[in-house]
CSV table of C-alpha atoms in Angstrom, one decimal:
chain,number,residue,atom,x,y,z
A,134,MET,CA,8.4,23.5,-10.1
A,135,LYS,CA,8.8,22.1,-13.6
A,136,LYS,CA,11.7,19.7,-13.9
A,137,LEU,CA,14.3,20.6,-16.2
A,138,PRO,CA,14.9,18.5,-19.4
A,139,TYR,CA,17.9,16.2,-19.7
A,140,VAL,CA,20.4,16.8,-22.8
A,141,THR,CA,22.5,14.6,-24.1
A,142,ILE,CA,25.7,16.2,-25.3
A,143,ILE,CA,27.5,14.3,-28.2
A,144,ILE,CA,31.1,14.6,-28.8
A,145,PRO,CA,33.0,12.8,-31.8
A,146,TYR,CA,36.6,12.1,-30.9
A,147,LYS,CA,39.9,11.7,-32.8
A,148,ASN,CA,43.0,12.8,-31.8
A,149,ASN,CA,43.2,16.2,-30.2
A,150,LEU,CA,43.4,15.0,-26.4
A,151,ASN,CA,44.2,18.7,-25.0
A,152,TYR,CA,41.4,20.1,-26.9
A,153,LEU,CA,39.1,17.4,-25.7
A,154,PHE,CA,40.0,18.1,-22.2
A,155,ALA,CA,39.1,21.7,-22.4
A,156,ALA,CA,35.9,21.1,-24.1
A,157,LEU,CA,34.9,18.9,-21.3
A,158,LYS,CA,35.9,21.3,-19.0
A,159,SER,CA,33.5,23.8,-20.4
A,160,ILE,CA,30.7,21.2,-20.0
A,161,PHE,CA,31.4,20.8,-16.3
A,162,LYS,CA,31.5,24.4,-15.8
A,163,GLN,CA,27.8,24.6,-17.2
A,164,SER,CA,25.5,26.4,-15.0
A,165,TYR,CA,22.6,24.2,-16.2
A,166,LYS,CA,23.3,20.3,-14.6
A,167,ASN,CA,20.8,18.2,-16.3
A,168,PHE,CA,23.1,16.6,-18.9
A,169,LYS,CA,24.6,13.5,-20.2
A,170,ILE,CA,27.9,13.4,-21.9
A,171,LEU,CA,28.2,10.9,-24.9
A,172,ILE,CA,31.9,10.7,-26.5
A,173,ILE,CA,32.0,8.7,-29.6
A,174,TYR,CA,35.8,7.4,-30.0
A,175,ASP,CA,36.1,7.4,-33.7
A,176,ASP,CA,40.0,6.8,-33.8
A,177,GLU,CA,41.8,3.7,-35.0
A,178,ASP,CA,44.7,4.5,-32.6
A,179,LYS,CA,43.2,3.7,-29.2
A,180,SER,CA,46.1,5.1,-27.2
A,181,ASP,CA,44.2,8.1,-26.2
A,182,LEU,CA,41.3,5.9,-24.7
A,183,PRO,CA,42.8,5.0,-21.3
A,184,LYS,CA,43.6,9.0,-20.8
A,185,ILE,CA,40.1,10.0,-21.4
A,186,LYS,CA,39.0,7.5,-19.2
A,187,ASN,CA,41.2,8.7,-16.5
A,188,PHE,CA,40.2,12.1,-17.1
A,189,PHE,CA,36.7,11.2,-16.3
A,190,LYS,CA,37.8,9.1,-13.2
A,191,SER,CA,39.8,12.1,-11.9
A,192,THR,CA,36.8,14.9,-12.4
A,193,ILE,CA,33.6,12.9,-12.5
A,194,ILE,CA,33.8,12.1,-8.6
A,195,LYS,CA,33.4,15.8,-7.9
A,196,LYS,CA,31.0,16.6,-10.8
A,197,LYS,CA,28.8,13.4,-10.6
A,198,LYS,CA,27.6,14.0,-14.2
A,199,PRO,CA,26.4,10.8,-16.3
A,200,PHE,CA,29.0,10.0,-19.1
A,201,GLU,CA,29.5,7.0,-21.7
A,202,ILE,CA,32.2,6.3,-24.0
A,203,ILE,CA,31.5,4.5,-27.3
A,204,VAL,CA,34.4,3.3,-29.4
A,205,ASN,CA,33.7,2.8,-33.2
A,206,LYS,CA,36.1,-0.3,-34.2
A,207,ASN,CA,37.5,1.9,-37.3
A,208,SER,CA,37.5,5.5,-37.9
A,209,LEU,CA,34.3,6.4,-40.1
A,210,GLY,CA,34.1,10.2,-39.9
A,211,ALA,CA,32.6,12.8,-37.4
A,212,GLY,CA,29.0,12.8,-39.1
A,213,TYR,CA,28.8,8.9,-38.5
A,214,ALA,CA,30.0,9.0,-35.2
A,215,ARG,CA,27.4,11.8,-34.3
A,216,ASN,CA,24.9,9.2,-35.9
A,217,VAL,CA,25.8,6.6,-33.2
A,218,GLY,CA,25.2,8.9,-30.4
A,219,ILE,CA,21.9,10.0,-32.0
A,220,LYS,CA,20.8,6.4,-32.3
A,221,LYS,CA,22.0,5.8,-28.3
A,222,CYS,CA,20.3,9.2,-27.1
A,223,LYS,CA,17.1,9.0,-24.9
A,224,THR,CA,16.9,12.4,-23.5
A,225,LYS,CA,14.7,15.3,-24.8
A,226,TYR,CA,17.5,17.3,-26.1
A,227,ILE,CA,20.7,16.7,-28.2
A,228,ALA,CA,23.2,19.3,-28.2
A,229,PHE,CA,26.3,18.6,-30.6
A,230,LEU,CA,30.1,19.8,-29.5
A,231,ASP,CA,33.0,19.3,-31.5
A,232,SER,CA,36.0,18.1,-29.6
A,233,ASP,CA,38.1,21.2,-30.4
A,234,ASP,CA,35.3,23.7,-29.4
A,235,THR,CA,34.1,24.9,-26.0
A,236,TRP,CA,31.1,26.5,-24.5
A,237,ALA,CA,30.5,29.7,-22.6
A,238,LYS,CA,29.5,28.5,-18.8
A,239,ASN,CA,25.5,29.6,-19.4
A,240,LYS,CA,25.5,28.1,-23.0
A,241,LEU,CA,23.0,25.2,-22.2
A,242,LYS,CA,21.0,26.9,-19.8
A,243,ILE,CA,20.2,30.1,-22.0
A,244,GLN,CA,19.7,27.7,-24.7
A,245,VAL,CA,17.3,25.2,-23.3
A,246,ASN,CA,15.0,27.8,-21.5
A,247,TYR,CA,14.7,29.6,-24.8
A,248,MET,CA,13.6,26.4,-26.6
A,249,GLU,CA,11.1,25.4,-23.5
A,250,LYS,CA,9.8,28.7,-23.2
A,251,ASN,CA,9.2,28.7,-26.9
A,252,ASN,CA,8.3,25.4,-27.9
A,253,ILE,CA,11.3,25.6,-30.4
A,254,LEU,CA,12.6,22.1,-32.2
A,255,PHE,CA,15.8,23.3,-33.2
A,256,SER,CA,17.9,26.4,-32.4
A,257,HIS,CA,21.6,28.0,-32.8
A,258,THR,CA,23.6,30.8,-31.3
A,259,SER,CA,26.3,33.2,-32.5
A,260,TYR,CA,29.8,32.2,-31.8
A,261,HIS,CA,33.5,33.3,-31.5
A,262,VAL,CA,36.0,31.9,-33.7
A,263,ILE,CA,39.2,31.2,-31.9
A,264,ASN,CA,43.0,29.7,-32.9
A,265,LYS,CA,44.9,27.3,-31.5
A,266,ASN,CA,46.0,29.7,-28.6
A,267,ASN,CA,42.4,30.2,-27.6
A,268,LYS,CA,42.7,33.9,-28.9
A,269,ILE,CA,39.3,35.3,-30.6
A,270,VAL,CA,40.0,36.1,-34.2
A,271,SER,CA,36.5,36.9,-35.4
A,272,SER,CA,32.7,36.0,-34.7
A,273,ARG,CA,29.5,34.8,-36.3
A,274,PHE,CA,26.2,36.3,-35.7
A,275,ALA,CA,23.0,33.9,-35.7
A,276,LYS,CA,19.8,35.4,-37.4
A,277,ASN,CA,16.8,35.2,-35.5
A,278,LYS,CA,15.0,33.3,-38.2
A,279,ILE,CA,16.5,31.0,-41.1
A,280,ILE,CA,14.4,29.7,-43.8
A,281,PHE,CA,15.2,27.3,-46.7
A,282,LYS,CA,16.1,29.6,-49.2
A,283,ASP,CA,18.3,31.6,-46.8
A,284,LEU,CA,20.2,28.6,-45.8
A,285,ILE,CA,20.8,27.2,-49.2
A,286,ARG,CA,22.9,30.2,-50.0
A,287,SER,CA,24.4,30.7,-47.0
A,288,CYS,CA,25.2,28.2,-44.0
A,289,ASP,CA,25.3,30.5,-41.0
A,290,ILE,CA,24.7,27.8,-38.5
A,291,GLY,CA,27.8,26.7,-36.1
A,292,LEU,CA,27.4,22.8,-35.6
A,293,SER,CA,28.6,23.2,-31.8
A,294,THR,CA,25.8,26.0,-31.2
A,295,VAL,CA,23.3,23.4,-32.1
A,296,ILE,CA,20.5,22.2,-29.5
A,297,LEU,CA,17.4,20.1,-31.2
A,298,LYS,CA,14.5,18.1,-29.8
A,299,SER,CA,15.7,14.3,-30.3
A,300,SER,CA,12.1,13.5,-31.6
A,301,LEU,CA,12.8,15.9,-34.5
A,302,LEU,CA,15.5,13.5,-36.0
A,303,ILE,CA,14.1,10.2,-34.8
A,304,LYS,CA,10.5,11.2,-36.4
A,305,ASN,CA,11.9,12.3,-39.6
A,306,LYS,CA,14.3,9.3,-39.8
A,307,LEU,CA,17.1,12.3,-40.1
A,308,LEU,CA,21.0,11.6,-39.7
A,309,PHE,CA,24.1,13.1,-40.8
A,310,PRO,CA,25.1,11.8,-44.5
A,311,LYS,CA,28.4,10.2,-44.9
A,312,MET,CA,30.6,13.0,-45.8
A,313,LYS,CA,34.0,14.4,-44.4
A,314,THR,CA,32.8,18.0,-44.5
A,315,LYS,CA,29.3,20.0,-45.0
A,316,GLU,CA,27.7,16.9,-43.2
A,317,ASP,CA,26.3,18.9,-40.8
A,318,TYR,CA,25.1,21.6,-43.7
A,319,VAL,CA,23.0,18.7,-45.4
A,320,LEU,CA,21.5,18.1,-42.3
A,321,TRP,CA,20.6,21.5,-41.3
A,322,LEU,CA,18.8,21.8,-44.9
A,323,GLN,CA,16.9,18.7,-44.4
A,324,ILE,CA,15.5,19.8,-41.0
A,325,VAL,CA,14.4,23.4,-42.6
A,326,LYS,CA,12.7,21.7,-45.3
A,327,LYS,CA,10.5,19.8,-42.5
A,328,ILE,CA,10.0,22.7,-39.7
A,329,LYS,CA,10.2,25.7,-42.4
A,330,THR,CA,12.1,27.9,-39.7
A,331,ILE,CA,15.4,27.6,-37.8
A,332,ARG,CA,15.3,29.9,-34.8
A,333,GLY,CA,18.6,31.6,-33.8
A,334,LEU,CA,20.0,33.3,-30.3
A,335,ASN,CA,22.3,36.5,-31.4
A,336,ILE,CA,24.3,35.9,-28.0
A,337,LYS,CA,27.7,34.3,-28.5
A,338,LEU,CA,28.0,31.2,-26.3
A,339,THR,CA,30.3,29.2,-28.3
A,340,TYR,CA,34.1,29.4,-28.9
A,341,TYR,CA,34.7,27.4,-32.2
A,342,ARG,CA,38.4,26.6,-33.0
A,343,LYS,CA,39.8,27.1,-36.7
A,344,THR,CA,43.2,25.4,-37.1
A,345,LYS,CA,45.2,24.8,-40.0
A,346,GLY,CA,45.3,21.4,-41.8
A,347,SER,CA,41.6,20.8,-40.4
A,348,LEU,CA,39.1,19.4,-42.9
A,349,SER,CA,37.0,22.5,-42.6
A,350,SER,CA,39.9,24.6,-43.7
A,351,ASN,CA,40.7,22.3,-46.7
A,352,LYS,CA,39.2,24.7,-49.5
A,353,PHE,CA,39.1,22.5,-52.3
A,354,LEU,CA,37.5,19.4,-50.3
A,355,SER,CA,35.0,22.2,-49.1
A,356,LEU,CA,34.2,22.9,-52.7
A,357,ILE,CA,33.5,19.6,-54.0
A,358,ASN,CA,31.5,18.8,-50.8
A,359,GLY,CA,29.6,21.7,-51.3
A,360,TYR,CA,28.7,21.0,-54.8
A,361,LYS,CA,27.6,17.6,-53.5
A,362,VAL,CA,25.2,19.0,-50.9
A,363,TYR,CA,23.2,20.8,-53.8
A,364,ARG,CA,23.8,17.8,-56.4
A,365,ASN,CA,23.2,14.7,-54.5
A,366,TYR,CA,21.4,15.7,-51.2
A,367,MET,CA,19.0,18.7,-52.7
A,368,ASN,CA,18.6,17.1,-56.2
A,369,CYS,CA,19.4,20.3,-57.6
A,370,GLY,CA,20.2,20.4,-61.6
A,371,MET,CA,24.0,21.1,-62.5
A,372,ILE,CA,23.4,24.7,-63.2
A,373,LYS,CA,21.7,25.6,-59.9
A,374,SER,CA,24.2,23.2,-57.9
A,375,LEU,CA,27.0,25.6,-59.3
A,376,PHE,CA,25.1,28.7,-58.8
A,377,CYS,CA,24.2,27.7,-55.3
A,378,LEU,CA,27.8,26.9,-54.6
A,379,PHE,CA,28.9,30.2,-55.8
A,380,MET,CA,26.3,32.1,-53.7
A,381,LEU,CA,27.8,30.0,-50.6
A,382,SER,CA,31.4,31.2,-51.5
A,383,ILE,CA,30.7,34.5,-51.8
A,384,ASN,CA,28.4,34.5,-48.7
A,385,SER,CA,31.3,32.9,-47.0
A,386,LEU,CA,34.1,35.4,-48.3
A,387,LYS,CA,32.0,38.1,-47.2
A,388,LYS,CA,32.0,36.9,-43.4
A,389,ILE,CA,35.4,36.9,-43.7
A,390,ILE,CA,35.8,40.3,-45.0
A,391,ILE,CA,33.3,41.7,-42.5
A,392,ASN,CA,35.3,40.4,-39.6
A,393,TYR,CA,38.7,41.4,-41.1
A,394,PHE,CA,37.8,45.0,-41.1
């Protein structure tokens, strides 16, 4: 019988303890058991650190799952924190989970089996959008195939849905850029330029939490960083960068309208 590959689950952490515990509980409930949890503690306030360690001590005895907590001296952002985890990873696969999101119990099993069967380097799935009270407010649907010309006009990949082969990042020397928002979008664009096609599963296996005051909800910052994606990282001219930003905004608005009605 073929041995199931291991997955390193990279979780950046900053100042949302209750949500983190919910995220971890969703990992412990996974039907797929070959994983390692890697938390990158990216908060200058270290008061939550002993609480996280105690949480693992109280639950890990029963679960018997390997975990590691890496503590950044200063808060450098989620993208940098994930890079720390990527460089530390020694497993075949990497999965990303933000500390305020959660997974369905078959998330890893379905996605890893899909990738193994079809020899896929990068995959993502559909997901629910939830509020602070865990109520589903909308959903996002993954397309079976995404190519560069699609992705550059509409980012339809939820970060906490992504699993990829670690060799994809190591071989191509790819990491998250140093941006406060849209850092994942830049990396997906760089990846699709390398592998040509990103594959998706139209199964909702992740719960993405949308809260007021989060960086992703800051529209002005999102527009600025959206422009930087095209101008600074995709090397587009000013006119093309503005056009792509316009299309990205329009497509984002379409998703909101479709889910509203």
